Amino acid sequence: EVQLVESGGGLVQAGGSLRLSCAASGFSFDDYAIVWFRQAPGKEREGVSCISNSDGRTSYADSVKGRFTISSDNAKNTVYLQMNSLKPEDTAVYYCAADLYYSDYDDTCNFFEYDYRGQGTQVTVSS
């Protein structure tokens, strides 16, 4: 059974930090690219960051560059999103998704489709 399980969300004050985790199972993790995307109420889905597990390439949305860092531990089949200097506008449900092709993401990690997706974790940043 394929699973992507996000964790690490919560409530934090502006300027604070959170680390999200995306634990994967049931597919060849090393062959896939992982994207973190977010969805806030009334807003369009936004790609946040993405990583190729096969060669380590990463990309970021302009809105999070310099504040967020994506990383992958292939031994643990887990991708992390370290979020620093959080802002109220970062408030959203954060999801991770897997795609076989890193090339399916544009330069800011937006995408049209994915192969697998997790259930999401809520991040709330208070001002």
mmCIF file with all atom_site columns, N, CA and C in Angstrom, residues 4 27 31-37 45 47-53 57-60 70 79 95-117:
data_model
loop_
_atom_site.group_PDB
_atom_site.id
_atom_site.type_symbol
_atom_site.label_atom_id
_atom_site.label_alt_id
_atom_site.label_comp_id
_atom_site.label_asym_id
_atom_site.label_entity_id
_atom_site.label_seq_id
_atom_site.pdbx_PDB_ins_code
_atom_site.Cartn_x
_atom_site.Cartn_y
_atom_site.Cartn_z
_atom_site.occupancy
_atom_site.B_iso_or_equiv
_atom_site.pdbx_formal_charge
_atom_site.auth_seq_id
_atom_site.auth_comp_id
_atom_site.auth_asym_id
_atom_site.auth_atom_id
_atom_site.pdbx_PDB_model_num
ATOM 1   N N  . LEU A 1 4   ? 1.842  8.297  1.972   1.00 0.00 ? 4   LEU A N  1
ATOM 2   C CA . LEU A 1 4   ? 2.621  9.494  2.271   1.00 0.00 ? 4   LEU A CA 1
ATOM 3   C C  . LEU A 1 4   ? 1.963  10.100 3.496   1.00 0.00 ? 4   LEU A C  1
ATOM 4   N N  . PHE A 1 27  ? 6.358  2.464  -2.356  1.00 0.00 ? 27  PHE A N  1
ATOM 5   C CA . PHE A 1 27  ? 6.844  2.715  -3.708  1.00 0.00 ? 27  PHE A CA 1
ATOM 6   C C  . PHE A 1 27  ? 8.353  2.976  -3.646  1.00 0.00 ? 27  PHE A C  1
ATOM 7   N N  . ASP A 1 31  ? 13.426 6.709  -6.554  1.00 0.00 ? 31  ASP A N  1
ATOM 8   C CA . ASP A 1 31  ? 13.187 7.015  -7.962  1.00 0.00 ? 31  ASP A CA 1
ATOM 9   C C  . ASP A 1 31  ? 12.249 8.210  -8.161  1.00 0.00 ? 31  ASP A C  1
ATOM 10  N N  . TYR A 1 32  ? 11.663 8.672  -7.085  1.00 0.00 ? 32  TYR A N  1
ATOM 11  C CA . TYR A 1 32  ? 10.608 9.675  -7.201  1.00 0.00 ? 32  TYR A CA 1
ATOM 12  C C  . TYR A 1 32  ? 11.071 11.069 -6.786  1.00 0.00 ? 32  TYR A C  1
ATOM 13  N N  . ALA A 1 33  ? 10.368 12.049 -7.280  1.00 0.00 ? 33  ALA A N  1
ATOM 14  C CA . ALA A 1 33  ? 10.487 13.422 -6.834  1.00 0.00 ? 33  ALA A CA 1
ATOM 15  C C  . ALA A 1 33  ? 9.346  13.712 -5.862  1.00 0.00 ? 33  ALA A C  1
ATOM 16  N N  . ILE A 1 34  ? 9.647  14.532 -4.881  1.00 0.00 ? 34  ILE A N  1
ATOM 17  C CA . ILE A 1 34  ? 8.644  14.893 -3.872  1.00 0.00 ? 34  ILE A CA 1
ATOM 18  C C  . ILE A 1 34  ? 8.444  16.398 -3.889  1.00 0.00 ? 34  ILE A C  1
ATOM 19  N N  . VAL A 1 35  ? 7.203  16.791 -3.833  1.00 0.00 ? 35  VAL A N  1
ATOM 20  C CA . VAL A 1 35  ? 6.881  18.210 -3.764  1.00 0.00 ? 35  VAL A CA 1
ATOM 21  C C  . VAL A 1 35  ? 6.112  18.485 -2.479  1.00 0.00 ? 35  VAL A C  1
ATOM 22  N N  . TRP A 1 36  ? 6.405  19.593 -1.865  1.00 0.00 ? 36  TRP A N  1
ATOM 23  C CA . TRP A 1 36  ? 5.554  20.152 -0.816  1.00 0.00 ? 36  TRP A CA 1
ATOM 24  C C  . TRP A 1 36  ? 4.713  21.246 -1.470  1.00 0.00 ? 36  TRP A C  1
ATOM 25  N N  . PHE A 1 37  ? 3.428  21.170 -1.286  1.00 0.00 ? 37  PHE A N  1
ATOM 26  C CA . PHE A 1 37  ? 2.569  22.240 -1.757  1.00 0.00 ? 37  PHE A CA 1
ATOM 27  C C  . PHE A 1 37  ? 1.606  22.605 -0.649  1.00 0.00 ? 37  PHE A C  1
ATOM 28  N N  . ARG A 1 45  ? -3.957 26.280 -5.065  1.00 0.00 ? 45  ARG A N  1
ATOM 29  C CA . ARG A 1 45  ? -2.841 25.446 -4.631  1.00 0.00 ? 45  ARG A CA 1
ATOM 30  C C  . ARG A 1 45  ? -1.526 26.096 -5.059  1.00 0.00 ? 45  ARG A C  1
ATOM 31  N N  . GLY A 1 47  ? 2.717  25.414 -5.195  1.00 0.00 ? 47  GLY A N  1
ATOM 32  C CA . GLY A 1 47  ? 3.907  24.625 -4.967  1.00 0.00 ? 47  GLY A CA 1
ATOM 33  C C  . GLY A 1 47  ? 4.866  25.402 -4.077  1.00 0.00 ? 47  GLY A C  1
ATOM 34  N N  . VAL A 1 48  ? 5.435  24.736 -3.087  1.00 0.00 ? 48  VAL A N  1
ATOM 35  C CA . VAL A 1 48  ? 6.326  25.389 -2.127  1.00 0.00 ? 48  VAL A CA 1
ATOM 36  C C  . VAL A 1 48  ? 7.783  25.013 -2.393  1.00 0.00 ? 48  VAL A C  1
ATOM 37  N N  . SER A 1 49  ? 8.037  23.730 -2.465  1.00 0.00 ? 49  SER A N  1
ATOM 38  C CA . SER A 1 49  ? 9.397  23.259 -2.691  1.00 0.00 ? 49  SER A CA 1
ATOM 39  C C  . SER A 1 49  ? 9.347  21.840 -3.210  1.00 0.00 ? 49  SER A C  1
ATOM 40  N N  . CYS A 1 50  ? 10.363 21.457 -3.963  1.00 0.00 ? 50  CYS A N  1
ATOM 41  C CA . CYS A 1 50  ? 10.398 20.111 -4.518  1.00 0.00 ? 50  CYS A CA 1
ATOM 42  C C  . CYS A 1 50  ? 11.832 19.601 -4.561  1.00 0.00 ? 50  CYS A C  1
ATOM 43  N N  . ILE A 1 51  ? 11.959 18.287 -4.542  1.00 0.00 ? 51  ILE A N  1
ATOM 44  C CA . ILE A 1 51  ? 13.270 17.660 -4.527  1.00 0.00 ? 51  ILE A CA 1
ATOM 45  C C  . ILE A 1 51  ? 13.237 16.379 -5.345  1.00 0.00 ? 51  ILE A C  1
ATOM 46  N N  . SER A 1 52  ? 14.314 16.165 -6.067  1.00 0.00 ? 52  SER A N  1
ATOM 47  C CA . SER A 1 52  ? 14.474 14.911 -6.784  1.00 0.00 ? 52  SER A CA 1
ATOM 48  C C  . SER A 1 52  ? 15.267 13.947 -5.895  1.00 0.00 ? 52  SER A C  1
ATOM 49  N N  . ASN A 1 53  ? 14.668 12.834 -5.535  1.00 0.00 ? 53  ASN A N  1
ATOM 50  C CA . ASN A 1 53  ? 15.381 11.886 -4.682  1.00 0.00 ? 53  ASN A CA 1
ATOM 51  C C  . ASN A 1 53  ? 16.485 11.155 -5.438  1.00 0.00 ? 53  ASN A C  1
ATOM 52  N N  . ARG A 1 57  ? 18.309 17.406 -6.869  1.00 0.00 ? 57  ARG A N  1
ATOM 53  C CA . ARG A 1 57  ? 17.918 18.744 -7.324  1.00 0.00 ? 57  ARG A CA 1
ATOM 54  C C  . ARG A 1 57  ? 16.762 19.259 -6.475  1.00 0.00 ? 57  ARG A C  1
ATOM 55  N N  . THR A 1 58  ? 16.815 20.565 -6.205  1.00 0.00 ? 58  THR A N  1
ATOM 56  C CA . THR A 1 58  ? 15.749 21.197 -5.433  1.00 0.00 ? 58  THR A CA 1
ATOM 57  C C  . THR A 1 58  ? 15.307 22.496 -6.096  1.00 0.00 ? 58  THR A C  1
ATOM 58  N N  . SER A 1 59  ? 14.089 22.880 -5.794  1.00 0.00 ? 59  SER A N  1
ATOM 59  C CA . SER A 1 59  ? 13.565 24.159 -6.246  1.00 0.00 ? 59  SER A CA 1
ATOM 60  C C  . SER A 1 59  ? 12.651 24.712 -5.163  1.00 0.00 ? 59  SER A C  1
ATOM 61  N N  . TYR A 1 60  ? 12.415 26.022 -5.249  1.00 0.00 ? 60  TYR A N  1
ATOM 62  C CA . TYR A 1 60  ? 11.578 26.684 -4.261  1.00 0.00 ? 60  TYR A CA 1
ATOM 63  C C  . TYR A 1 60  ? 10.691 27.720 -4.923  1.00 0.00 ? 60  TYR A C  1
ATOM 64  N N  . ILE A 1 70  ? 14.278 22.293 1.887   1.00 0.00 ? 70  ILE A N  1
ATOM 65  C CA . ILE A 1 70  ? 13.810 20.922 1.692   1.00 0.00 ? 70  ILE A CA 1
ATOM 66  C C  . ILE A 1 70  ? 15.001 19.982 1.730   1.00 0.00 ? 70  ILE A C  1
ATOM 67  N N  . VAL A 1 79  ? 11.054 12.934 3.524   1.00 0.00 ? 79  VAL A N  1
ATOM 68  C CA . VAL A 1 79  ? 11.423 14.268 3.064   1.00 0.00 ? 79  VAL A CA 1
ATOM 69  C C  . VAL A 1 79  ? 11.002 15.268 4.130   1.00 0.00 ? 79  VAL A C  1
ATOM 70  N N  . TYR A 1 95  ? 0.810  19.794 2.082   1.00 0.00 ? 95  TYR A N  1
ATOM 71  C CA . TYR A 1 95  ? 0.758  18.430 1.589   1.00 0.00 ? 95  TYR A CA 1
ATOM 72  C C  . TYR A 1 95  ? 2.096  18.060 0.955   1.00 0.00 ? 95  TYR A C  1
ATOM 73  N N  . CYS A 1 96  ? 2.421  16.776 0.994   1.00 0.00 ? 96  CYS A N  1
ATOM 74  C CA . CYS A 1 96  ? 3.505  16.287 0.158   1.00 0.00 ? 96  CYS A CA 1
ATOM 75  C C  . CYS A 1 96  ? 2.911  15.343 -0.881  1.00 0.00 ? 96  CYS A C  1
ATOM 76  N N  . ALA A 1 97  ? 3.544  15.338 -2.027  1.00 0.00 ? 97  ALA A N  1
ATOM 77  C CA . ALA A 1 97  ? 3.093  14.493 -3.125  1.00 0.00 ? 97  ALA A CA 1
ATOM 78  C C  . ALA A 1 97  ? 4.313  13.939 -3.852  1.00 0.00 ? 97  ALA A C  1
ATOM 79  N N  . ALA A 1 98  ? 4.122  12.806 -4.489  1.00 0.00 ? 98  ALA A N  1
ATOM 80  C CA . ALA A 1 98  ? 5.211  12.143 -5.191  1.00 0.00 ? 98  ALA A CA 1
ATOM 81  C C  . ALA A 1 98  ? 4.905  12.034 -6.674  1.00 0.00 ? 98  ALA A C  1
ATOM 82  N N  . ASP A 1 99  ? 5.934  12.227 -7.465  1.00 0.00 ? 99  ASP A N  1
ATOM 83  C CA . ASP A 1 99  ? 5.815  12.121 -8.923  1.00 0.00 ? 99  ASP A CA 1
ATOM 84  C C  . ASP A 1 99  ? 7.077  11.438 -9.433  1.00 0.00 ? 99  ASP A C  1
ATOM 85  N N  . LEU A 1 100 ? 6.898  10.603 -10.421 1.00 0.00 ? 100 LEU A N  1
ATOM 86  C CA . LEU A 1 100 ? 8.056  9.871  -10.939 1.00 0.00 ? 100 LEU A CA 1
ATOM 87  C C  . LEU A 1 100 ? 9.036  10.789 -11.655 1.00 0.00 ? 100 LEU A C  1
ATOM 88  N N  . TYR A 1 101 ? 8.553  11.938 -12.152 1.00 0.00 ? 101 TYR A N  1
ATOM 89  C CA . TYR A 1 101 ? 9.403  12.796 -12.976 1.00 0.00 ? 101 TYR A CA 1
ATOM 90  C C  . TYR A 1 101 ? 9.554  14.177 -12.355 1.00 0.00 ? 101 TYR A C  1
ATOM 91  N N  . TYR A 1 102 ? 10.762 14.521 -11.954 1.00 0.00 ? 102 TYR A N  1
ATOM 92  C CA . TYR A 1 102 ? 11.042 15.864 -11.430 1.00 0.00 ? 102 TYR A CA 1
ATOM 93  C C  . TYR A 1 102 ? 10.737 16.922 -12.490 1.00 0.00 ? 102 TYR A C  1
ATOM 94  N N  . SER A 1 103 ? 10.870 16.544 -13.746 1.00 0.00 ? 103 SER A N  1
ATOM 95  C CA . SER A 1 103 ? 10.613 17.487 -14.834 1.00 0.00 ? 103 SER A CA 1
ATOM 96  C C  . SER A 1 103 ? 9.147  17.891 -14.933 1.00 0.00 ? 103 SER A C  1
ATOM 97  N N  . ASP A 1 104 ? 8.276  17.195 -14.197 1.00 0.00 ? 104 ASP A N  1
ATOM 98  C CA . ASP A 1 104 ? 6.863  17.584 -14.186 1.00 0.00 ? 104 ASP A CA 1
ATOM 99  C C  . ASP A 1 104 ? 6.623  18.850 -13.359 1.00 0.00 ? 104 ASP A C  1
ATOM 100 N N  . TYR A 1 105 ? 7.623  19.249 -12.582 1.00 0.00 ? 105 TYR A N  1
ATOM 101 C CA . TYR A 1 105 ? 7.500  20.474 -11.801 1.00 0.00 ? 105 TYR A CA 1
ATOM 102 C C  . TYR A 1 105 ? 8.133  21.628 -12.562 1.00 0.00 ? 105 TYR A C  1
ATOM 103 N N  . ASP A 1 106 ? 7.541  22.827 -12.460 1.00 0.00 ? 106 ASP A N  1
ATOM 104 C CA . ASP A 1 106 ? 8.213  23.973 -13.060 1.00 0.00 ? 106 ASP A CA 1
ATOM 105 C C  . ASP A 1 106 ? 9.251  24.515 -12.080 1.00 0.00 ? 106 ASP A C  1
ATOM 106 N N  . ASP A 1 107 ? 9.861  25.645 -12.444 1.00 0.00 ? 107 ASP A N  1
ATOM 107 C CA . ASP A 1 107 ? 10.975 26.161 -11.641 1.00 0.00 ? 107 ASP A CA 1
ATOM 108 C C  . ASP A 1 107 ? 10.563 26.553 -10.224 1.00 0.00 ? 107 ASP A C  1
ATOM 109 N N  . THR A 1 108 ? 9.266  26.757 -10.010 1.00 0.00 ? 108 THR A N  1
ATOM 110 C CA . THR A 1 108 ? 8.793  27.110 -8.667  1.00 0.00 ? 108 THR A CA 1
ATOM 111 C C  . THR A 1 108 ? 7.929  26.009 -8.073  1.00 0.00 ? 108 THR A C  1
ATOM 112 N N  . CYS A 1 109 ? 8.107  24.798 -8.596  1.00 0.00 ? 109 CYS A N  1
ATOM 113 C CA . CYS A 1 109 ? 7.490  23.592 -8.038  1.00 0.00 ? 109 CYS A CA 1
ATOM 114 C C  . CYS A 1 109 ? 5.985  23.523 -8.199  1.00 0.00 ? 109 CYS A C  1
ATOM 115 N N  . ASN A 1 110 ? 5.455  24.239 -9.120  1.00 0.00 ? 110 ASN A N  1
ATOM 116 C CA . ASN A 1 110 ? 4.052  24.034 -9.445  1.00 0.00 ? 110 ASN A CA 1
ATOM 117 C C  . ASN A 1 110 ? 3.926  22.868 -10.420 1.00 0.00 ? 110 ASN A C  1
ATOM 118 N N  . PHE A 1 111 ? 2.770  22.243 -10.429 1.00 0.00 ? 111 PHE A N  1
ATOM 119 C CA . PHE A 1 111 ? 2.616  21.010 -11.188 1.00 0.00 ? 111 PHE A CA 1
ATOM 120 C C  . PHE A 1 111 ? 1.147  20.815 -11.534 1.00 0.00 ? 111 PHE A C  1
ATOM 121 N N  . PHE A 1 112 ? 0.886  19.924 -12.475 1.00 0.00 ? 112 PHE A N  1
ATOM 122 C CA . PHE A 1 112 ? -0.491 19.635 -12.893 1.00 0.00 ? 112 PHE A CA 1
ATOM 123 C C  . PHE A 1 112 ? -1.027 18.351 -12.270 1.00 0.00 ? 112 PHE A C  1
ATOM 124 N N  . GLU A 1 113 ? -0.131 17.414 -12.009 1.00 0.00 ? 113 GLU A N  1
ATOM 125 C CA . GLU A 1 113 ? -0.601 16.130 -11.506 1.00 0.00 ? 113 GLU A CA 1
ATOM 126 C C  . GLU A 1 113 ? 0.483  15.510 -10.628 1.00 0.00 ? 113 GLU A C  1
ATOM 127 N N  . TYR A 1 114 ? 0.079  14.468 -9.903  1.00 0.00 ? 114 TYR A N  1
ATOM 128 C CA . TYR A 1 114 ? 1.025  13.718 -9.085  1.00 0.00 ? 114 TYR A CA 1
ATOM 129 C C  . TYR A 1 114 ? 0.573  12.266 -9.067  1.00 0.00 ? 114 TYR A C  1
ATOM 130 N N  . ASP A 1 115 ? 1.469  11.429 -8.612  1.00 0.00 ? 115 ASP A N  1
ATOM 131 C CA . ASP A 1 115 ? 1.131  10.011 -8.528  1.00 0.00 ? 115 ASP A CA 1
ATOM 132 C C  . ASP A 1 115 ? 0.505  9.657  -7.175  1.00 0.00 ? 115 ASP A C  1
ATOM 133 N N  . TYR A 1 116 ? 1.060  10.227 -6.105  1.00 0.00 ? 116 TYR A N  1
ATOM 134 C CA . TYR A 1 116 ? 0.578  9.930  -4.766  1.00 0.00 ? 116 TYR A CA 1
ATOM 135 C C  . TYR A 1 116 ? 0.592  11.211 -3.943  1.00 0.00 ? 116 TYR A C  1
ATOM 136 N N  . ARG A 1 117 ? -0.308 11.282 -2.991  1.00 0.00 ? 117 ARG A N  1
ATOM 137 C CA . ARG A 1 117 ? -0.401 12.460 -2.139  1.00 0.00 ? 117 ARG A CA 1
ATOM 138 C C  . ARG A 1 117 ? -0.751 12.081 -0.721  1.00 0.00 ? 117 ARG A C  1
#
